[in-house]
Short mmCIF file of C-alpha atoms and ligand atoms in Angstrom, two decimals:
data_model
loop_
_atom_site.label_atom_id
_atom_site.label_comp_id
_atom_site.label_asym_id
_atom_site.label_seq_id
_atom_site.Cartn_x
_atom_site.Cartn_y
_atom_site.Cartn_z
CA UNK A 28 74.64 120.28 141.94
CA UNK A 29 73.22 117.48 143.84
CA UNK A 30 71.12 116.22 146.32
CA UNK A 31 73.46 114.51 149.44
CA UNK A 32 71.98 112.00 152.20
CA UNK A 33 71.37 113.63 155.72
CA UNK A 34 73.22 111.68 158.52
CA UNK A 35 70.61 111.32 160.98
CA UNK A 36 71.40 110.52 164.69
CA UNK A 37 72.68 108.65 166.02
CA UNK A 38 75.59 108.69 163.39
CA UNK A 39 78.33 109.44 165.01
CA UNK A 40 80.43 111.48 161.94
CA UNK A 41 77.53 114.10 163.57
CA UNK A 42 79.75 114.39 166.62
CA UNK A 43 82.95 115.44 164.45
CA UNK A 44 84.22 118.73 164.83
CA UNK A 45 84.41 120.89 161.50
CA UNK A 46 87.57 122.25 160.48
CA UNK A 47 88.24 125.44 159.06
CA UNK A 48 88.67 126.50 155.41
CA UNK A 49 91.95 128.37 154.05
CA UNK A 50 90.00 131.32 152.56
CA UNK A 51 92.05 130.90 149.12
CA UNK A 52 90.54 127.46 149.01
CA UNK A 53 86.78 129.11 149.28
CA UNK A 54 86.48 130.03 145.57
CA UNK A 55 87.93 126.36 144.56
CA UNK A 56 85.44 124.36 142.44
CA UNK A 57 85.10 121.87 144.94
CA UNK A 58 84.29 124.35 147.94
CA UNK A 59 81.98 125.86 145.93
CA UNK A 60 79.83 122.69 144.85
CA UNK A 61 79.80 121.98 147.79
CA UNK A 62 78.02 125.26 149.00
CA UNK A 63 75.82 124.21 145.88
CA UNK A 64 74.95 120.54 146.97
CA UNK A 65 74.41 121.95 151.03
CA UNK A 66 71.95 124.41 149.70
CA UNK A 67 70.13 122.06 147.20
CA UNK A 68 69.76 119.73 150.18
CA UNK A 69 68.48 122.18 152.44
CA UNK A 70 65.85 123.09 149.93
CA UNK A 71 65.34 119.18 148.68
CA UNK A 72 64.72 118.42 152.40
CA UNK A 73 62.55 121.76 153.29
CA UNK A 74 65.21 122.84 156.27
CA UNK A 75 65.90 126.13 157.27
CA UNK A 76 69.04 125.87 157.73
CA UNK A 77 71.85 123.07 157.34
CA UNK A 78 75.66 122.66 158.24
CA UNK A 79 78.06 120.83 156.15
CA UNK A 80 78.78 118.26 159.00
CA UNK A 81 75.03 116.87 158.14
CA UNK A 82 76.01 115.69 155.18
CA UNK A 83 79.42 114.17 156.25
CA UNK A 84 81.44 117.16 155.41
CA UNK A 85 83.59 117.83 158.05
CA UNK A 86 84.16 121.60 157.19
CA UNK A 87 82.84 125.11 158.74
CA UNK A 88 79.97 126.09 156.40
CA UNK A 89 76.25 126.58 156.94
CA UNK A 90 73.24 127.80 154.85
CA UNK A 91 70.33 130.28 156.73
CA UNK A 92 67.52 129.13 154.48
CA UNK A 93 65.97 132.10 152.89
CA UNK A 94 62.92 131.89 150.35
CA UNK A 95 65.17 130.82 147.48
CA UNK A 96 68.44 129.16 147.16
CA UNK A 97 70.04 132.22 145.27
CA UNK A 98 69.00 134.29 148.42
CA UNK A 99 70.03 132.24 151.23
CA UNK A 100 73.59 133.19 153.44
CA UNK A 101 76.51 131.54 153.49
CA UNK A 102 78.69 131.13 156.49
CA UNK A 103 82.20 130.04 156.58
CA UNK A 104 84.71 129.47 159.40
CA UNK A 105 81.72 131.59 161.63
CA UNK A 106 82.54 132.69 164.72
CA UNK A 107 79.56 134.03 167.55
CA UNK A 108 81.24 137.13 169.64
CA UNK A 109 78.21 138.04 171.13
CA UNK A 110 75.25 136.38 173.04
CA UNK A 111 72.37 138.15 174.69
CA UNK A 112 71.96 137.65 178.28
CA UNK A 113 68.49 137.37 177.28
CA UNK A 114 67.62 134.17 176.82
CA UNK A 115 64.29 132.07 175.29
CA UNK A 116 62.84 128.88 174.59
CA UNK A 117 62.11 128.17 170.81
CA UNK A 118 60.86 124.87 169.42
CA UNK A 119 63.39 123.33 167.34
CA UNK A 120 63.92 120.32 164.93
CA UNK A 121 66.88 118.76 163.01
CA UNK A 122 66.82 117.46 159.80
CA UNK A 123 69.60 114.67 161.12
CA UNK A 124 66.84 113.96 164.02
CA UNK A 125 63.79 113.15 161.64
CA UNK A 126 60.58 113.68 163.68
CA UNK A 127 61.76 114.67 167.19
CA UNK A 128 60.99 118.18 168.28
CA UNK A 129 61.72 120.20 171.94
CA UNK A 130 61.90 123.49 173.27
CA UNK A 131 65.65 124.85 173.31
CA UNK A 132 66.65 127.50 176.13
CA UNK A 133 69.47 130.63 173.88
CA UNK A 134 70.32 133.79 173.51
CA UNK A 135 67.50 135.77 171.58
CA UNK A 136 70.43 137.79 169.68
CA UNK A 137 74.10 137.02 168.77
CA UNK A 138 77.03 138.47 166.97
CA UNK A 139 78.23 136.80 163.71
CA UNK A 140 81.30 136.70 161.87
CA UNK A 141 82.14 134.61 159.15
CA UNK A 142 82.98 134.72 155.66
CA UNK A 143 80.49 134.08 152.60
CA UNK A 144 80.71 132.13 149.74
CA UNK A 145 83.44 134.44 148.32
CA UNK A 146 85.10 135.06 151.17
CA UNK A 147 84.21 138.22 152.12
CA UNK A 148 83.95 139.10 155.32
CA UNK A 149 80.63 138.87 157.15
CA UNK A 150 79.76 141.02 160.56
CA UNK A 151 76.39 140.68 161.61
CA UNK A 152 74.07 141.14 164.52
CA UNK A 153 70.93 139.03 164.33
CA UNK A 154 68.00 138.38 166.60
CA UNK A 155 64.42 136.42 166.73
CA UNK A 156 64.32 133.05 164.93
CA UNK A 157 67.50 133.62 163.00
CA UNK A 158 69.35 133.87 166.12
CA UNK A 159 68.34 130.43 166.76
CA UNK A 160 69.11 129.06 163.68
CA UNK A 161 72.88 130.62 163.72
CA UNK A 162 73.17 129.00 167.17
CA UNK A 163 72.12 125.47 166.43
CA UNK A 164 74.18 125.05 162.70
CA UNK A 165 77.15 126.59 164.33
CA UNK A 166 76.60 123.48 167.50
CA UNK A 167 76.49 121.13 164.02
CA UNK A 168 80.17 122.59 163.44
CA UNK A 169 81.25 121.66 167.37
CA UNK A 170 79.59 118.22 166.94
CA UNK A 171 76.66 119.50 169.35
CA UNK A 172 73.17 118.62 168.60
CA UNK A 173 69.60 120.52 169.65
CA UNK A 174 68.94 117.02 171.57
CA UNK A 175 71.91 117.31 173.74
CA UNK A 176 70.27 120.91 175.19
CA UNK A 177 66.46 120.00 174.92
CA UNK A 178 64.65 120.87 178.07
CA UNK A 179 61.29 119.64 176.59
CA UNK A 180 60.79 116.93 173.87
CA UNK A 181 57.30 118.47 172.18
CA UNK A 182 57.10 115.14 169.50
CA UNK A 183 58.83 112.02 168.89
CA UNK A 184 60.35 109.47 170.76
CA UNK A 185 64.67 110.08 170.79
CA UNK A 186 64.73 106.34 171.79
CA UNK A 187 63.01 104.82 169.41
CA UNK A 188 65.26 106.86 167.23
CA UNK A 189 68.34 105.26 168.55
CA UNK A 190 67.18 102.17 168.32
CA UNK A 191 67.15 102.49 164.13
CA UNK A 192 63.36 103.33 164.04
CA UNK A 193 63.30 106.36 161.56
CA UNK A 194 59.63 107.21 161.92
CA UNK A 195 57.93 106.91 158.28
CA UNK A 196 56.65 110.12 157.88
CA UNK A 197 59.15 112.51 158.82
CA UNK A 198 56.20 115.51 158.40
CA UNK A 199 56.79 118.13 160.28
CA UNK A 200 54.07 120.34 162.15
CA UNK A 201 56.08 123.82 161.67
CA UNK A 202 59.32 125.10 160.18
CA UNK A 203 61.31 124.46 162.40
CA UNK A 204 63.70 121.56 161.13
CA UNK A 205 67.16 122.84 160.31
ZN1 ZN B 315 70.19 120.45 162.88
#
């Protein structure tokens, strides 16, 4: 396993749309380290969550961060059926948009299905924070990121960003950087 480099905006291979994965390739060595690596970053780079696009892999995979990297879920080739009507604002962060934060208007609960790291199927109905989560790596696999829905910047400055200044300490005030 090993630790892969973040694209952070404005890169534009973050704008590429993920393709799916054959699900007799998912057990293949390679598919599988790189569930591995996506994980190890997620944990190397204390995210909650990460999509394979972040890392320049243009395939449909993402990691919901759990306490350890045995325990978090795997998502391939996900698919949301269901949004609430009910909608909130939760603050969010990316780890490809070091040290900007902003409130983000979703669904409180969705409908996922996917397949995990062995390609089982995966049916699930989540709500609260995870919800948000789900609906910001699966935007990573469209090419869509939390700044492009932002209502409120809360920290950081998206221009200065732009401009090549990564700020130096990319410390962030809650966990809320996926
Ligand atoms: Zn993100």
């Amino acid at each position: 396993m090993s630790i892969r480099k973040i694209l952070t905006y404005p890169d534009k291979k973050l704008r590429n749309k993920a393709s799916s994965i054959l699900v007799e390739d998912i057990l293949k060595p390679s598919f599988q380290k790189l569930i591995t690596d996506l994980t190890t970053t997620m944990f190397h780079d204390d995210g909650v969550g990460i999509a394979a696009t972040q890392i320049g892999e243009p395939y449909q995979i993402f990691i919901l961060g759990r306490k350890t990297p045995e325990e978090s879920l795997v998502f391939i080739n996900p698919r949301i059926t269901f949004f609430s009507r009910k909608t909130n604002f939760t603050e969010e962060g990316c780890l490809s948009v070091p040290g900007i934060f902003g409130l983000v208007k979703r669904p409180v609960k969705v409908r996922l299905k996917a397949l995990d790291r062995t390609g089982k199927k995966i049916d699930m109905k989540i709500s609260g924070f995870d919800a948000k989560v789900i609906q910001h790596e699966f935007d990573h696999l469209q090419g869509i990121l939390f700044i492009d829905k932002v209502e409120k910047i809360t920290q950081g400055d998206i221009k200065a960003l732009e401009s090549g200044k990564i700020p130096v300490s990319l410390k962030r005030k809650t966990d809320v950087a996926f």
